[in-house]
Coordinates of C-alpha atoms in Angstrom, one line a residue:
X1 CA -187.8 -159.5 99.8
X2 CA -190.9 -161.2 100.2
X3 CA -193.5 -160.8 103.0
X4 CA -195.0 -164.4 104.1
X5 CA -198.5 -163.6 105.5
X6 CA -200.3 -166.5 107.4
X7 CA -203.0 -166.6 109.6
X8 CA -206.2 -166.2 107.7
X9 CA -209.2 -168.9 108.2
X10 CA -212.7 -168.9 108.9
X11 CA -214.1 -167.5 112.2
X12 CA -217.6 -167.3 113.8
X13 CA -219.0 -163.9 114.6
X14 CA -217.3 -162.7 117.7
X15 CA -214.9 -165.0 117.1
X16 CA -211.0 -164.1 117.2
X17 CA -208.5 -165.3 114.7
X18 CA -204.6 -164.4 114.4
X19 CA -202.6 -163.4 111.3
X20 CA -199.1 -163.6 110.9
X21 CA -196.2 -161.4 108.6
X22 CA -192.8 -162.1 108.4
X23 CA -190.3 -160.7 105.8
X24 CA -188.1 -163.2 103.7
X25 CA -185.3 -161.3 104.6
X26 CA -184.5 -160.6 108.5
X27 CA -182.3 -157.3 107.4
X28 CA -185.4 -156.0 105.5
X29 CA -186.1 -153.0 107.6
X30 CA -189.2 -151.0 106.3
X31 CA -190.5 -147.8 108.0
X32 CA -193.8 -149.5 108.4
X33 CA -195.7 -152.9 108.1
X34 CA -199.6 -152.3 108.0
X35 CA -202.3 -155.0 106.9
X36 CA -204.5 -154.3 104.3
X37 CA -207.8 -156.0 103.2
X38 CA -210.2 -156.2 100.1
X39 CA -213.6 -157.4 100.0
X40 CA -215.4 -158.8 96.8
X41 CA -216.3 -155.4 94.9
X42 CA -214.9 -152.9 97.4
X43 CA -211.3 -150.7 97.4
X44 CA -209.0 -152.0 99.3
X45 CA -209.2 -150.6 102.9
X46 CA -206.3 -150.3 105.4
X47 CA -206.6 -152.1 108.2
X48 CA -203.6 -151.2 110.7
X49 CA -199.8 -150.3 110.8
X50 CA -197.0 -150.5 112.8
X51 CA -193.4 -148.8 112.6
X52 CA -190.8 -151.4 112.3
X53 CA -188.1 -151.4 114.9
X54 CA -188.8 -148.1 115.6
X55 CA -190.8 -147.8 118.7
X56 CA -193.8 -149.2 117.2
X57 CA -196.2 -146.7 116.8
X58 CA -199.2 -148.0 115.8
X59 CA -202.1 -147.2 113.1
X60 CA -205.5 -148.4 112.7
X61 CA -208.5 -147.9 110.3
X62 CA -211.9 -146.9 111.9
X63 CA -213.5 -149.8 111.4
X64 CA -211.1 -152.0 113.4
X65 CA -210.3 -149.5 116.0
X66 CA -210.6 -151.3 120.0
X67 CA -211.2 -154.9 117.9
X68 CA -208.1 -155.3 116.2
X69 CA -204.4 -155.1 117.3
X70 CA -201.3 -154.9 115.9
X71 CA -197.9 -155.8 117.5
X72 CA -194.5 -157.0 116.2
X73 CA -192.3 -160.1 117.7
X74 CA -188.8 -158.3 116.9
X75 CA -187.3 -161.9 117.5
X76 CA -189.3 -163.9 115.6
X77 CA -189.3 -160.8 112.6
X78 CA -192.9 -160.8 112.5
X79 CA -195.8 -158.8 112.9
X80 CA -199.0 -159.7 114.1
X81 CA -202.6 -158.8 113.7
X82 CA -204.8 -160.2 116.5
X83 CA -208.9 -159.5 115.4
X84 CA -210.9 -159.6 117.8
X85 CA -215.1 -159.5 118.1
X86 CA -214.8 -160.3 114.7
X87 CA -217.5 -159.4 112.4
X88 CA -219.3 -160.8 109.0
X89 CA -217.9 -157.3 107.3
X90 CA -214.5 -158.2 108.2
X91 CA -214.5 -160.8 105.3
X92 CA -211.9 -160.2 103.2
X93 CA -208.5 -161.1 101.7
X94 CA -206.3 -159.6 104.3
X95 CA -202.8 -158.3 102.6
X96 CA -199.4 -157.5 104.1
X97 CA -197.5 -154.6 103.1
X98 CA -193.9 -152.9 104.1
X99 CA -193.1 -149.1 103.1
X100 CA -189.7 -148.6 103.1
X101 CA -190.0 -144.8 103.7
X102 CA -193.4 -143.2 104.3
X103 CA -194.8 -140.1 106.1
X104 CA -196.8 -140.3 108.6
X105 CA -199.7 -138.5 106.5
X106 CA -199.4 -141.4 104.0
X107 CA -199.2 -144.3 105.9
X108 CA -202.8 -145.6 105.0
X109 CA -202.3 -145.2 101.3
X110 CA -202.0 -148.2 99.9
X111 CA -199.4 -146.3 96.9
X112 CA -196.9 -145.4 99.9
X113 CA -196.2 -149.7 100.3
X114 CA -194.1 -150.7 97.7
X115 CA -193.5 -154.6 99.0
X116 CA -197.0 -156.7 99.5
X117 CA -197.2 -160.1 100.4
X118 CA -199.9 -162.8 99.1
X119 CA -203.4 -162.6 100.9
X120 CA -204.8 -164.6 103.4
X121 CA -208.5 -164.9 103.3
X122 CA -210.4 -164.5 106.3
X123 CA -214.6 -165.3 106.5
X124 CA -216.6 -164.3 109.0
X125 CA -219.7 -166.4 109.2
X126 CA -223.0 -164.5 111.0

């Protein structure tokens, strides 16, 4: 299975831009689909999370908490992560990742996703 991320571009400060994840395979059913995202010299941070098909529970980091949202189109089999007031410290290469089984404890730990797509960058320009 392969998780085809899209989305990523360059935004102005308070700007908004959209990304887009959709698995290869429209049986793929993980426990969660979260976004991750890595800066030039940092760890890489999670971002947000969303239980697949299940409800959709949803996770976000602290730094993206009441700008950024994440939502899944069950139809289309694809997740979403909307950022909004975007800032220049949200410049990064964004990631897509599924987790097959996770607990809820784990589900920012980047070693509980086991599928990852490519990244998408996304600049933020002051």
């Amino acid at each position: 299975v392969q998780l085809q991320a899209s989305g990523g571009g360059l935004a102005q400060a308070g700007g908004s831009l959209r990304l887009s994840c959709a698995p290869s395979d429209r049986t793929f059913s993980p426990r969660v689909i979260a976004w991750f995202r890595q800066a030039p010299g940092k760890e890489r941070e999670f971002v947000a999370g969303i239980r697949w098909r299940s409800g959709g529970t949803t996770y976000y980091g602290d730094s993206v908490k009441g700008r950024f949202t994440i939502s899944t189109d069950n139809a289309k089999n694809t997740v979403y992560l909307q950022m909004n007031s975007l800032r220049p410290e949200d410049t990064a290469v964004y990631y897509c990742a599924a987790a097959p089984g996770v607990i809820t404890s784990q589900t920012m730990n980047d070693r509980a996703y086991s599928y990852w797509g490519q990244g998408t960058q996304v600049t933020v320009s002051s």
